[in-house]
C-alpha cells in the first residue's frame, strides 16, 4: 500500500502528526507527506516518511496552479490519503480528489459533525496509554491525539509497544557547533517579530543563566540572526541561522534544558527527550519531558518574564534549586 499524509501546518504542527504517520506506516509500505514549506523541514525528521512533497495553499483558500503536482500524484498512484489539520483544508482535499487517490479520509464524524481532524481527540481510540506524560497538564498533545484518531478512523493503529510519543529520526552529533560540555539552549524567536522574546530581556536572561553556572547556546532561524546576535552577546554561543532542522534536533538533544518562546522548538525538544522551559504560556503539553513555566503560567507574551524567573524555572526543572 502507498499512502499520502497531508498536513498544511507549520513546523511544530507537523511534528505533532508524527505518531499518526507511524500508525499509517504499520500498513503502508511507502509513506509520502504533503505539506507546506514551513512544515517540510519537520516532515523530513519524522520516522517512516519516505518522501516529502511541498505544496502551499494561499491564505484565501484558493488553489495555486497545481497541474504538475497533480500529474506527480497521479503517477505515484497512492492507495490512500490521510488529511490532517484543524479542520482538514478544503484545497488539499480537492487536490487529492483530482489526483484520483482511491481513498481519502477521514470521513466527517456523524455524531460530532467535525470529525477527528476538527474536534477533540477521542481519548483511548488509538490504544495509546493515557496520562503518561511528566509535563504540565494531562500529558497529551491535542493535535497529536486528533491526528492519531484520524488515522484510527481510517483503519490504522500504532504498533504494539509504541506509546504514541513524539519522535524524530536519530539526531546528528553537533558538538562541532555547540562546543564540548553541558549547556542550556535559549531559542528567543517565535516565528515572527511580534511573538519573539524581546532582545534585551533575552540577553539579560542569558547573562543570568551564565552567572548561575550554565553555558548557553542561542538558536534561531536564518531570519532571526540579528535577534540571536543581540541575545547571545559575547557570552553565549550564537547559532542563529546556522542549523538545519536536523542539526537543531542534535543541538536540542544534547542540551540540559531548552528555554523557548516557540512551540516548534518545544515540540522538537520533546521529541528528543530534553526538558523545556516555555516562555509563552500555556506551555506545550508533553508526552515525555518535564515542562516548567515561569511566573503564574497564564497565557501572555514572553516579554513579561524576567531573567530571574527564567533562571529559577531552569533550576527547578533541572532539580538544582536550593
Backbone as numpy.savetxt, mean C-alpha at the origin, in Angstrom:
# Nx Ny Nz CAx CAy CAz Cx Cy Cz
-5.80 -21.55 -16.42 -6.63 -20.35 -16.42 -5.76 -19.10 -16.42
-6.13 -18.12 -17.23 -5.45 -16.83 -17.26 -6.37 -15.79 -16.65
-5.86 -15.05 -15.67 -6.70 -14.11 -14.93 -6.13 -12.70 -15.01
-7.03 -11.74 -14.98 -6.67 -10.32 -14.94 -7.29 -9.73 -13.67
-6.49 -8.97 -12.92 -7.00 -8.23 -11.76 -6.87 -6.75 -12.07
-7.99 -6.04 -12.08 -8.00 -4.61 -12.41 -8.22 -3.80 -11.15
-7.37 -2.81 -10.94 -7.50 -1.93 -9.77 -7.03 -0.52 -10.16
-7.89 0.50 -10.03 -7.52 1.85 -10.44 -6.80 2.66 -9.37
-6.59 2.08 -8.20 -6.09 2.85 -7.06 -4.61 3.18 -7.13
-4.16 3.92 -6.12 -2.77 4.31 -6.01 -1.91 3.24 -5.38
-0.69 3.62 -5.01 0.31 2.68 -4.52 -0.20 1.87 -3.34
-0.68 2.55 -2.29 -1.12 1.85 -1.10 -2.34 0.98 -1.35
-3.28 1.46 -2.16 -4.49 0.69 -2.43 -4.17 -0.60 -3.19
-3.24 -0.52 -4.13 -2.86 -1.72 -4.87 -2.16 -2.71 -3.96
-1.33 -2.23 -3.03 -0.71 -3.14 -2.06 -1.76 -3.89 -1.27
-2.85 -3.20 -0.91 -3.91 -3.84 -0.13 -4.61 -4.94 -0.92
-4.51 -4.91 -2.24 -5.14 -5.94 -3.06 -4.29 -7.21 -3.14
-3.10 -7.20 -2.55 -2.19 -8.34 -2.66 -2.78 -9.66 -2.23
-3.43 -9.75 -1.06 -4.02 -11.03 -0.68 -5.07 -11.53 -1.67
-5.84 -10.63 -2.26 -6.82 -11.04 -3.27 -6.12 -11.60 -4.50
-4.99 -11.00 -4.87 -4.21 -11.52 -6.00 -3.72 -12.93 -5.69
-3.25 -13.14 -4.46 -2.80 -14.49 -4.08 -3.95 -15.49 -4.15
-5.14 -15.04 -3.78 -6.30 -15.94 -3.87 -6.58 -16.32 -5.31
-6.53 -15.35 -6.21 -6.76 -15.62 -7.63 -5.71 -16.59 -8.15
-4.47 -16.44 -7.68 -3.36 -17.27 -8.17 -3.47 -18.72 -7.72
-4.34 -19.02 -6.77 -4.50 -20.42 -6.37 -5.12 -21.25 -7.49
-5.84 -20.58 -8.39 -6.47 -21.31 -9.50 -5.94 -20.87 -10.86
-5.41 -19.66 -10.94 -4.93 -19.15 -12.23 -3.46 -19.47 -12.42
-3.11 -19.94 -13.60 -1.71 -20.21 -13.88 -0.93 -18.96 -14.20
-1.62 -17.91 -14.61 -0.97 -16.64 -14.92 -1.89 -15.50 -14.50
-1.33 -14.51 -13.81 -2.11 -13.37 -13.31 -1.49 -12.08 -13.84
-2.32 -11.27 -14.49 -1.92 -9.95 -14.97 -2.67 -8.91 -14.16
-2.00 -7.81 -13.81 -2.66 -6.73 -13.09 -2.79 -5.53 -14.00
-4.01 -5.01 -14.11 -4.31 -3.81 -14.88 -4.54 -2.67 -13.89
-3.71 -1.64 -13.96 -3.82 -0.56 -12.99 -3.28 0.73 -13.59
-3.45 1.83 -12.85 -2.95 3.11 -13.28 -1.46 3.25 -13.02
-0.90 4.35 -13.51 0.53 4.58 -13.36 0.93 4.70 -11.90
0.04 5.25 -11.06 0.38 5.42 -9.64 0.45 4.07 -8.93
-0.36 3.14 -9.34 -0.40 1.84 -8.68 0.54 0.80 -9.27
1.05 1.06 -10.48 1.87 0.06 -11.16 3.12 -0.35 -10.38
3.86 0.59 -9.75 5.04 0.15 -8.99 4.69 -0.82 -7.86
3.54 -0.60 -7.21 3.11 -1.52 -6.16 2.72 -2.87 -6.75
2.04 -2.86 -7.91 1.65 -4.12 -8.54 2.86 -4.98 -8.85
3.96 -4.33 -9.24 5.17 -5.06 -9.55 5.82 -5.72 -8.34
5.43 -5.29 -7.13 5.97 -5.88 -5.90 5.18 -7.08 -5.42
3.98 -7.27 -5.93 3.09 -8.28 -5.37 3.46 -9.69 -5.84
3.54 -10.64 -4.92 3.75 -12.03 -5.32 2.63 -12.52 -6.25
3.00 -13.33 -7.22 2.08 -13.97 -8.17 1.55 -13.04 -9.24
2.02 -11.80 -9.31 1.68 -10.94 -10.44 2.73 -11.19 -11.52
2.30 -11.75 -12.65 3.23 -12.11 -13.72 3.45 -10.98 -14.71
2.48 -10.06 -14.82 2.58 -8.97 -15.79 1.76 -7.79 -15.27
2.21 -6.57 -15.56 1.50 -5.36 -15.18 1.18 -4.57 -16.43
-0.09 -4.26 -16.62 -0.54 -3.44 -17.74 -1.06 -2.12 -17.18
-0.53 -1.01 -17.70 -0.89 0.30 -17.18 -1.96 0.93 -18.06
-3.03 1.38 -17.39 -4.11 2.10 -18.09 -4.73 3.07 -17.11
-4.63 4.35 -17.42 -5.20 5.38 -16.55 -6.51 5.88 -17.12
-7.54 5.92 -16.27 -8.82 6.49 -16.66 -8.86 7.95 -16.24
-9.43 8.84 -17.08 -9.50 10.26 -16.73 -10.39 10.49 -15.51
-10.20 11.64 -14.85 -11.00 11.98 -13.67 -12.48 12.12 -13.99
-12.81 12.46 -15.25 -14.22 12.65 -15.57 -14.93 11.34 -15.89
-14.21 10.23 -15.80 -14.83 8.92 -16.00 -14.91 8.48 -17.44
-14.50 9.33 -18.39 -14.52 8.93 -19.78 -13.30 8.07 -20.08
-13.40 7.30 -21.12 -12.31 6.38 -21.45 -11.36 7.01 -22.46
-10.06 6.92 -22.25 -9.09 7.41 -23.22 -9.02 6.45 -24.41
-8.31 6.82 -25.47 -8.15 5.89 -26.60 -7.52 4.58 -26.14
-8.16 3.47 -26.47 -7.71 2.18 -25.92 -7.64 1.09 -26.98
-7.62 1.48 -28.25 -7.66 0.46 -29.30 -6.51 -0.53 -29.15
-5.29 -0.02 -28.91 -4.14 -0.90 -28.77 -4.25 -1.78 -27.55
-4.75 -1.22 -26.45 -4.90 -2.00 -25.23 -5.94 -3.10 -25.42
-7.04 -2.77 -26.07 -8.07 -3.78 -26.30 -7.53 -4.92 -27.16
-6.76 -4.58 -28.18 -6.16 -5.63 -29.01 -5.25 -6.52 -28.16
-4.48 -5.90 -27.27 -3.57 -6.68 -26.42 -4.34 -7.61 -25.50
-5.40 -7.09 -24.88 -6.18 -7.91 -23.95 -6.89 -9.05 -24.69
-7.40 -8.76 -25.89 -8.04 -9.82 -26.66 -7.04 -10.90 -27.04
-5.84 -10.49 -27.41 -4.82 -11.47 -27.79 -4.46 -12.38 -26.63
-4.45 -11.82 -25.41 -4.12 -12.62 -24.23 -5.21 -13.63 -23.90
-6.44 -13.33 -24.30 -7.58 -14.24 -24.10 -7.73 -14.65 -22.64
-7.94 -13.68 -21.78 -8.11 -13.97 -20.35 -9.43 -14.70 -20.13
-9.40 -15.64 -19.19 -10.61 -16.39 -18.85 -11.49 -15.64 -17.86
-10.85 -14.85 -16.98 -11.60 -14.20 -15.92 -10.93 -12.88 -15.57
-11.73 -11.91 -15.14 -11.20 -10.63 -14.68 -11.87 -10.27 -13.36
-11.06 -9.94 -12.37 -11.54 -9.48 -11.08 -11.35 -7.97 -11.03
-12.43 -7.22 -10.90 -12.38 -5.76 -10.91 -12.52 -5.26 -9.48
-11.50 -4.57 -9.00 -11.48 -4.07 -7.63 -11.57 -2.56 -7.60
-11.95 -2.02 -6.48 -12.08 -0.58 -6.31 -13.33 -0.27 -5.53
-13.47 1.00 -5.13 -14.62 1.40 -4.32 -15.31 2.60 -4.95
-16.33 2.41 -5.78 -16.82 1.14 -6.34 -15.99 0.74 -7.55
-16.32 -0.41 -8.13 -15.60 -0.86 -9.31 -15.77 0.19 -10.41
-14.66 0.64 -11.04 -14.73 1.73 -12.00 -15.43 1.33 -13.29
-16.52 2.04 -13.67 -17.23 1.69 -14.91 -16.35 1.66 -16.14
-15.40 2.61 -16.33 -14.56 2.53 -17.54 -13.79 1.22 -17.64
-13.28 0.73 -16.51 -12.53 -0.52 -16.52 -13.43 -1.69 -16.89
-14.63 -1.73 -16.31 -15.55 -2.82 -16.63 -15.93 -2.79 -18.11
-16.18 -1.60 -18.65 -16.51 -1.50 -20.09 -15.34 -1.96 -20.94
-14.14 -1.56 -20.54 -12.95 -1.96 -21.28 -12.83 -3.48 -21.34
-13.03 -4.14 -20.21 -12.87 -5.59 -20.15 -13.95 -6.30 -20.94
-15.16 -5.75 -20.93 -16.22 -6.34 -21.75 -15.87 -6.23 -23.23
-15.36 -5.07 -23.63 -14.98 -4.86 -25.02 -13.85 -5.79 -25.42
-12.98 -6.11 -24.45 -11.86 -7.02 -24.71 -12.29 -8.49 -24.74
-13.59 -8.74 -24.56 -14.17 -10.09 -24.68 -13.64 -11.07 -23.64
-13.41 -10.55 -22.43 -13.03 -11.46 -21.34 -14.27 -12.22 -20.91
-14.13 -13.50 -20.76 -15.30 -14.38 -20.61 -16.09 -14.12 -19.34
-15.40 -13.95 -18.23 -16.09 -13.80 -16.94 -15.52 -12.59 -16.22
-16.35 -11.58 -15.96 -15.93 -10.36 -15.27 -16.74 -10.23 -14.00
-16.07 -9.99 -12.88 -16.82 -9.90 -11.64 -16.08 -9.10 -10.59
-16.61 -9.04 -9.39 -17.77 -9.81 -8.93 -19.08 -9.16 -9.35
-20.14 -9.95 -9.32 -21.46 -9.43 -9.62 -21.96 -8.57 -8.47
-22.88 -7.62 -8.73 -23.44 -6.82 -7.64 -24.08 -7.69 -6.57
-23.96 -7.25 -5.33 -24.53 -7.96 -4.19 -26.06 -7.78 -4.20
-26.83 -8.86 -4.33 -28.28 -8.72 -4.40 -28.90 -8.24 -3.10
-28.17 -8.36 -1.99 -28.71 -7.93 -0.70 -28.31 -6.50 -0.39
-26.98 -6.26 -0.38 -26.49 -4.93 -0.03 -26.56 -3.93 -1.15
-26.58 -4.42 -2.41 -26.70 -3.52 -3.53 -25.38 -2.98 -4.05
-24.32 -3.05 -3.25 -23.06 -2.48 -3.69 -22.02 -3.53 -4.04
-22.19 -4.74 -3.54 -21.26 -5.80 -3.86 -20.00 -5.71 -3.04
-19.16 -6.72 -3.13 -17.95 -6.78 -2.32 -16.99 -5.66 -2.59
-17.01 -5.06 -3.81 -16.07 -4.01 -4.11 -16.54 -2.65 -3.64
-17.80 -2.53 -3.26 -18.30 -1.22 -2.88 -18.68 -1.10 -1.43
-18.93 -2.20 -0.76 -19.37 -2.14 0.62 -18.35 -2.72 1.55
-18.71 -2.84 2.82 -17.77 -3.39 3.79 -17.43 -4.83 3.49
-16.22 -5.25 3.87 -15.82 -6.63 3.68 -16.69 -7.55 4.51
-17.02 -8.70 3.94 -17.85 -9.66 4.67 -16.94 -10.52 5.50
-16.76 -10.15 6.73 -15.77 -10.79 7.61 -15.99 -12.28 7.67
-14.89 -13.01 7.47 -14.93 -14.46 7.59 -15.17 -15.18 6.29
-15.57 -14.47 5.23 -15.86 -15.15 3.98 -14.62 -15.76 3.37
-13.46 -15.19 3.63 -12.23 -15.67 3.04 -11.62 -16.82 3.80
-12.09 -17.10 4.99 -11.46 -18.11 5.80 -10.21 -17.61 6.49
-9.93 -16.30 6.38 -8.76 -15.73 7.03 -9.05 -15.48 8.49
-8.14 -15.83 9.40 -8.38 -15.57 10.81 -8.63 -14.10 11.05
-9.61 -13.77 11.84 -9.92 -12.38 12.11 -9.27 -11.89 13.37
-8.98 -10.57 13.42 -8.47 -9.96 14.64 -7.11 -10.46 15.06
-6.24 -10.81 14.09 -4.94 -11.34 14.45 -3.86 -10.28 14.47
-4.16 -9.07 14.09 -3.13 -8.04 14.01 -2.73 -7.55 15.38
-1.57 -6.85 15.41 -1.08 -6.31 16.66 -1.11 -4.79 16.65
-1.72 -4.21 15.61 -1.77 -2.76 15.52 -3.01 -2.22 16.19
-3.29 -0.94 15.92 -4.47 -0.31 16.49 -5.71 -0.83 15.80
-6.88 -0.64 16.41 -8.12 -1.10 15.81 -8.25 -2.60 15.91
-8.95 -3.19 14.93 -9.25 -4.62 15.00 -8.26 -5.45 14.20
-7.19 -4.84 13.70 -6.18 -5.61 13.00 -6.52 -5.91 11.56
-7.47 -5.19 10.95 -7.83 -5.48 9.58 -7.68 -4.26 8.70
-7.52 -4.50 7.40 -7.55 -3.46 6.38 -8.90 -3.58 5.68
-9.73 -2.55 5.73 -11.01 -2.61 5.05 -10.86 -2.89 3.57
-9.87 -2.24 2.91 -9.66 -2.45 1.49 -9.24 -3.87 1.18
-8.41 -4.44 2.03 -7.98 -5.82 1.83 -9.13 -6.79 2.02
-9.94 -6.57 3.05 -11.09 -7.44 3.29 -12.05 -7.40 2.10
-12.34 -6.21 1.59 -13.27 -6.09 0.47 -12.72 -6.78 -0.77
-11.42 -6.61 -1.02 -10.83 -7.25 -2.19 -10.86 -8.77 -2.06
-10.56 -9.29 -0.87 -10.61 -10.73 -0.66 -12.04 -11.25 -0.82
-12.99 -10.52 -0.29 -14.39 -10.94 -0.44 -14.81 -10.95 -1.91
-14.30 -9.98 -2.68 -14.60 -9.95 -4.11 -14.03 -11.18 -4.80
-12.82 -11.57 -4.42 -12.21 -12.78 -5.00 -13.01 -14.02 -4.62
-13.45 -14.09 -3.35 -14.24 -15.24 -2.90 -15.55 -15.32 -3.66
-16.15 -14.16 -3.94 -17.41 -14.13 -4.67 -17.27 -14.72 -6.07
-16.05 -14.73 -6.58 -15.81 -15.31 -7.90 -15.24 -16.72 -7.82
-15.20 -17.28 -6.62 -14.78 -18.67 -6.48 -13.33 -18.88 -6.14
-12.61 -17.79 -5.78 -11.21 -17.91 -5.40 -11.07 -17.85 -3.88
-10.03 -18.47 -3.34 -9.78 -18.44 -1.92 -8.30 -18.59 -1.63
-7.89 -18.14 -0.47 -6.49 -18.24 -0.07 -6.09 -19.69 0.17
-4.84 -19.99 -0.06 -4.32 -21.33 0.22 -4.32 -21.59 1.72
-4.37 -22.83 2.10 -4.28 -23.20 3.51 -2.97 -22.68 4.08
-3.06 -22.03 5.22 -1.87 -21.48 5.85 -1.59 -20.04 5.49
-2.27 -19.49 4.48 -2.10 -18.09 4.12 -3.00 -17.26 5.03
-2.38 -16.40 5.87 -3.13 -15.65 6.86 -3.72 -14.35 6.32
-3.53 -14.07 5.03 -4.14 -12.88 4.44 -3.41 -11.59 4.73
-2.20 -11.66 5.27 -1.46 -10.44 5.55 -0.85 -9.87 4.28
-0.47 -8.60 4.36 0.18 -7.97 3.23 1.56 -8.56 3.04
1.93 -8.77 1.77 3.24 -9.32 1.44 3.73 -8.70 0.15
5.04 -8.65 0.01 5.66 -8.25 -1.25 6.75 -9.25 -1.58
7.26 -9.16 -2.78 8.37 -10.03 -3.18 9.59 -9.73 -2.31
10.52 -10.68 -2.21 11.71 -10.45 -1.37 12.38 -9.13 -1.69
12.67 -8.36 -0.65 13.27 -7.04 -0.82 14.78 -7.15 -0.96
15.40 -6.26 -1.73 16.85 -6.34 -1.93 17.63 -5.79 -0.75
18.91 -6.08 -0.73 19.82 -5.50 0.26 20.08 -4.05 -0.14
19.78 -3.13 0.76 19.93 -1.70 0.45 20.94 -1.02 1.36
21.85 -1.79 1.93 22.86 -1.21 2.82 23.71 -0.17 2.11
23.90 -0.33 0.80 24.69 0.65 0.05 24.00 2.02 0.04
22.69 2.04 0.17 21.95 3.29 0.22 21.88 3.87 1.63
21.61 3.01 2.58 21.34 3.48 3.95 22.58 3.56 4.82
23.63 2.82 4.46 24.76 2.68 5.36 24.49 1.57 6.36
25.52 1.18 7.08 25.39 0.08 8.03 24.87 0.57 9.38
24.25 -0.33 10.12 23.76 0.00 11.44 22.26 0.27 11.45
21.63 0.17 12.62 20.19 0.39 12.73 19.80 1.83 12.41
18.54 2.00 11.99 18.07 3.35 11.65 16.55 3.40 11.71
16.04 4.63 11.78 14.61 4.91 11.70 14.37 5.66 10.39
13.36 5.26 9.65 12.99 5.94 8.41 11.96 7.02 8.70
12.17 8.21 8.14 11.19 9.28 8.16 10.78 9.55 6.72
9.51 9.39 6.41 8.97 9.63 5.07 7.98 10.78 5.16
8.43 12.03 4.92 7.57 13.19 5.19 6.52 13.47 4.13
6.71 12.97 2.92 5.76 13.25 1.85 4.49 12.44 2.00
3.45 12.89 1.29 2.16 12.18 1.35 1.43 12.25 0.02
2.18 12.25 -1.08 1.55 12.23 -2.39 1.13 13.58 -2.90
1.32 14.64 -2.14 0.95 15.98 -2.57 1.36 16.99 -1.52
1.71 18.21 -1.93 2.20 19.20 -0.96 1.19 19.56 0.11
-0.10 19.49 -0.18 -1.11 19.85 0.81 -1.23 18.85 1.94
-0.74 17.61 1.71 -0.84 16.57 2.73 0.50 16.20 3.33
1.58 16.78 2.81 2.91 16.43 3.30 3.18 17.05 4.66
4.15 16.48 5.35 4.60 17.01 6.63 5.37 18.29 6.39
5.11 19.31 7.18 5.83 20.57 7.07 7.33 20.32 7.22
8.14 20.93 6.33 9.58 20.66 6.31 10.25 21.05 7.62
9.86 22.18 8.20 10.48 22.60 9.45 10.17 21.65 10.59
8.92 21.23 10.68 8.56 20.27 11.73 9.25 18.93 11.50
9.34 18.51 10.22 10.03 17.27 9.92 11.50 17.33 10.30
12.14 18.45 9.97 13.56 18.62 10.32 13.76 18.61 11.83
12.84 19.23 12.56 12.94 19.25 14.02 12.78 17.84 14.59
11.87 17.07 13.99 11.67 15.69 14.46 12.90 14.84 14.17
13.50 15.03 12.99 14.72 14.29 12.67 15.82 14.62 13.67
15.97 15.91 13.99 16.98 16.32 14.96 16.72 15.70 16.33
15.45 15.68 16.72 15.10 15.12 18.03 15.35 13.61 18.06
15.04 12.92 16.96 15.30 11.49 16.88 16.80 11.21 16.96
17.60 12.03 16.30 19.05 11.87 16.37 19.56 12.12 17.79
19.00 13.13 18.45 19.39 13.41 19.83 19.06 12.23 20.74
18.00 11.50 20.39 17.58 10.34 21.20 18.40 9.09 20.88
19.36 9.22 19.99 20.26 8.10 19.70 19.94 7.31 18.45
18.96 7.76 17.65 18.61 7.05 16.43 19.38 7.60 15.24
19.80 6.73 14.35 20.26 7.15 13.04 19.04 7.25 12.14
18.93 8.29 11.32 17.71 8.55 10.57 17.99 8.53 9.07
17.09 7.87 8.33 17.11 7.84 6.88 15.81 8.47 6.39
15.90 9.48 5.53 14.72 10.19 5.03 14.46 9.73 3.60
13.21 9.30 3.32 12.85 8.80 2.00 11.76 9.67 1.38
11.64 9.60 0.06 10.63 10.35 -0.66 10.75 10.11 -2.14
9.72 10.49 -2.88 9.70 10.29 -4.32 10.52 11.32 -5.07
10.62 11.16 -6.39 11.40 12.09 -7.20 10.93 13.54 -7.11
9.63 13.75 -6.92 9.10 15.11 -6.82 9.14 15.65 -5.39
9.77 14.91 -4.48 9.85 15.33 -3.08 11.29 15.57 -2.63
12.18 15.72 -3.60 13.60 15.89 -3.27 13.85 17.13 -2.41
13.19 18.21 -2.73 13.39 19.44 -1.95 12.92 19.25 -0.52
11.78 18.59 -0.36 11.25 18.32 0.97 12.20 17.42 1.77
12.67 16.34 1.16 13.56 15.43 1.91 14.90 16.09 2.21
15.37 16.94 1.31 16.63 17.65 1.56 16.50 18.54 2.79
15.39 19.26 2.90 15.19 20.15 4.03 14.96 19.38 5.32
14.25 18.28 5.23 13.96 17.50 6.43 15.22 16.80 6.94
16.04 16.27 6.05 17.23 15.54 6.47 18.34 16.46 6.94
18.42 17.67 6.39 19.49 18.59 6.77 20.85 17.96 6.54
21.76 18.16 7.48 23.08 17.56 7.37 23.31 16.47 8.41
22.20 15.97 8.98 22.34 14.98 10.04 21.68 13.64 9.72
20.95 13.56 8.62 20.28 12.32 8.24 20.67 11.93 6.82
20.48 10.67 6.48 20.72 10.19 5.13 19.52 10.57 4.26
19.77 11.29 3.19 18.70 11.76 2.31 18.60 10.84 1.09
17.49 10.08 1.01 17.26 9.18 -0.12 16.13 9.69 -1.01
15.79 10.97 -0.90 14.72 11.52 -1.72 14.98 11.33 -3.21
14.06 10.67 -3.91 14.19 10.43 -5.33 15.22 9.40 -5.72
15.74 8.66 -4.76 16.83 7.72 -5.04 16.41 6.26 -4.91
15.14 6.00 -4.65 14.70 4.61 -4.46 13.57 4.26 -5.41
13.69 3.13 -6.05 12.55 2.54 -6.74 11.61 1.96 -5.69
10.45 1.50 -6.12 9.53 0.85 -5.17 10.19 -0.36 -4.54
10.92 -1.13 -5.33 11.59 -2.32 -4.81 12.67 -1.95 -3.81
13.45 -0.91 -4.12 14.50 -0.47 -3.20 13.90 0.10 -1.92
12.78 0.82 -2.04 12.13 1.36 -0.85 11.68 0.23 0.07
11.19 -0.86 -0.52 10.82 -2.01 0.30 12.02 -2.52 1.09
13.19 -2.54 0.46 14.39 -2.97 1.16 14.80 -2.02 2.27
14.68 -0.72 2.01 15.02 0.28 3.03 14.08 0.16 4.22
12.79 -0.01 3.96 11.83 -0.12 5.06 11.99 -1.44 5.81
12.32 -2.49 5.10 12.46 -3.81 5.76 13.54 -3.80 6.82
14.60 -3.08 6.58 15.73 -3.09 7.52 15.64 -2.01 8.58
14.59 -1.19 8.55 14.45 -0.10 9.52 13.91 -0.63 10.84
14.27 0.07 11.93 13.68 -0.24 13.23 12.22 0.19 13.28
11.92 1.31 12.64 10.56 1.84 12.60 10.46 2.81 11.43
9.23 3.05 10.99 8.97 3.99 9.90 8.02 5.06 10.40
8.42 6.32 10.24 7.57 7.46 10.59 7.08 8.06 9.28
5.78 8.07 9.04 5.28 8.50 7.74 3.94 9.20 7.85
3.72 10.14 6.93 2.44 10.81 6.80 1.61 10.21 5.68
2.11 9.16 5.03 1.48 8.60 3.83 1.09 7.15 4.05
-0.10 6.78 3.57 -0.59 5.41 3.72 0.23 4.43 2.90
0.72 4.85 1.72 1.47 3.94 0.87 2.70 3.36 1.55
3.64 4.21 2.03 4.79 3.67 2.76 4.39 2.92 4.03
3.29 3.33 4.69 2.85 2.61 5.88 2.43 1.18 5.52
1.68 1.03 4.43 1.28 -0.31 4.00 2.49 -1.12 3.55
3.45 -0.47 2.89 4.65 -1.19 2.46 5.47 -1.63 3.66
5.57 -0.77 4.69 6.25 -1.16 5.92 5.56 -2.37 6.55
4.24 -2.35 6.56 3.47 -3.48 7.07 3.82 -4.75 6.31
3.91 -4.63 4.98 4.16 -5.81 4.15 5.54 -6.42 4.40
6.50 -5.59 4.83 7.85 -6.12 5.10 8.10 -6.32 6.59
7.07 -6.08 7.42 7.16 -6.39 8.84 7.82 -5.35 9.71
7.78 -4.07 9.33 8.41 -3.02 10.11 7.36 -2.17 10.82
7.53 -1.88 12.13 6.56 -1.06 12.88 6.40 0.34 12.28
5.22 0.91 12.45 4.87 2.18 11.82 4.43 3.20 12.87
4.95 4.42 12.75 4.40 5.57 13.46 3.67 6.41 12.42
2.35 6.47 12.50 1.55 7.19 11.52 1.38 8.63 11.95
1.80 9.57 11.09 1.68 10.99 11.39 0.28 11.52 11.13
-0.43 10.88 10.23 -1.76 11.33 9.87 -2.78 10.32 10.38
-3.54 10.70 11.39 -4.55 9.81 11.93 -5.84 9.93 11.10
-6.69 8.92 11.05 -6.50 7.65 11.74 -5.42 6.82 11.08
-4.68 6.07 11.89 -3.55 5.29 11.37 -4.04 4.15 10.51
-3.24 3.79 9.48 -3.57 2.57 8.74 -3.58 1.37 9.69
-4.64 0.57 9.64 -4.73 -0.58 10.52 -3.97 -1.74 9.90
-3.20 -2.43 10.68 -2.30 -3.42 10.13 -2.66 -4.83 10.54
-2.21 -5.79 9.73 -2.35 -7.19 10.07 -1.22 -7.68 10.96
-0.03 -7.12 10.77 1.13 -7.76 11.34 1.93 -6.87 12.29
2.11 -5.61 11.99 3.09 -4.81 12.73 2.41 -3.87 13.72
3.09 -3.56 14.82 2.57 -2.56 15.76 2.49 -1.20 15.10
1.51 -0.42 15.47 1.35 0.93 14.94 1.13 1.89 16.09
1.86 3.00 16.07 1.70 4.03 17.09 1.24 5.31 16.43
0.35 6.04 17.08 -0.12 7.32 16.59 0.21 8.39 17.62
0.99 9.41 17.29 1.27 10.47 18.26 0.02 11.22 18.65
0.10 11.93 19.76 -0.99 12.78 20.27 -2.23 11.95 20.55
-3.40 12.50 20.22 -4.64 11.84 20.64 -5.17 10.85 19.62
-4.55 10.75 18.45 -4.97 9.76 17.47 -6.22 10.13 16.70
-6.71 11.35 16.83 -7.88 11.77 16.08 -7.46 12.25 14.70
-8.40 12.25 13.77 -8.08 12.65 12.41 -7.61 14.09 12.37
-6.61 14.33 11.56 -6.09 15.68 11.45 -4.80 15.69 10.67
-4.33 16.88 10.28 -3.11 16.96 9.49 -1.89 16.60 10.32
-0.82 16.10 9.66 0.37 15.72 10.41 1.10 16.91 11.02
0.86 18.13 10.51 1.60 19.28 11.00 1.27 19.66 12.44
0.23 19.07 13.00 -0.08 19.40 14.39 0.82 18.64 15.36
1.64 17.74 14.86 2.46 16.89 15.72 3.85 17.49 15.89
4.29 17.59 17.13 5.60 18.14 17.41 6.68 17.07 17.43
7.96 17.48 17.38 9.06 16.50 17.36 9.12 15.63 18.60
8.76 16.19 19.77 8.78 15.39 20.99 7.74 14.29 20.94
6.55 14.61 20.38 5.49 13.60 20.27 5.91 12.46 19.35
6.54 12.82 18.23 6.98 11.80 17.29 8.06 10.92 17.92
9.02 11.54 18.59 10.10 10.79 19.23 9.55 9.88 20.32
8.59 10.39 21.08 7.95 9.58 22.12 7.23 8.39 21.51
6.56 8.62 20.38 5.84 7.53 19.73 6.81 6.45 19.24
7.94 6.86 18.69 8.94 5.89 18.24 9.47 5.09 19.43
9.76 5.80 20.53 10.27 5.13 21.73 9.26 4.12 22.26
8.01 4.52 22.32 6.96 3.61 22.81 6.82 2.41 21.91
6.84 2.66 20.61 6.69 1.59 19.63 7.82 0.57 19.75
9.01 1.05 20.00 10.16 0.16 20.06 10.41 -0.39 21.46
9.58 0.03 22.43 9.72 -0.49 23.77 10.91 0.07 24.52
11.37 1.26 24.11 12.54 1.85 24.76 12.18 3.00 25.67
10.88 3.27 25.83 10.47 4.40 26.66 10.81 4.13 28.14
11.34 5.13 28.77 11.70 5.01 30.20 10.91 6.05 30.99
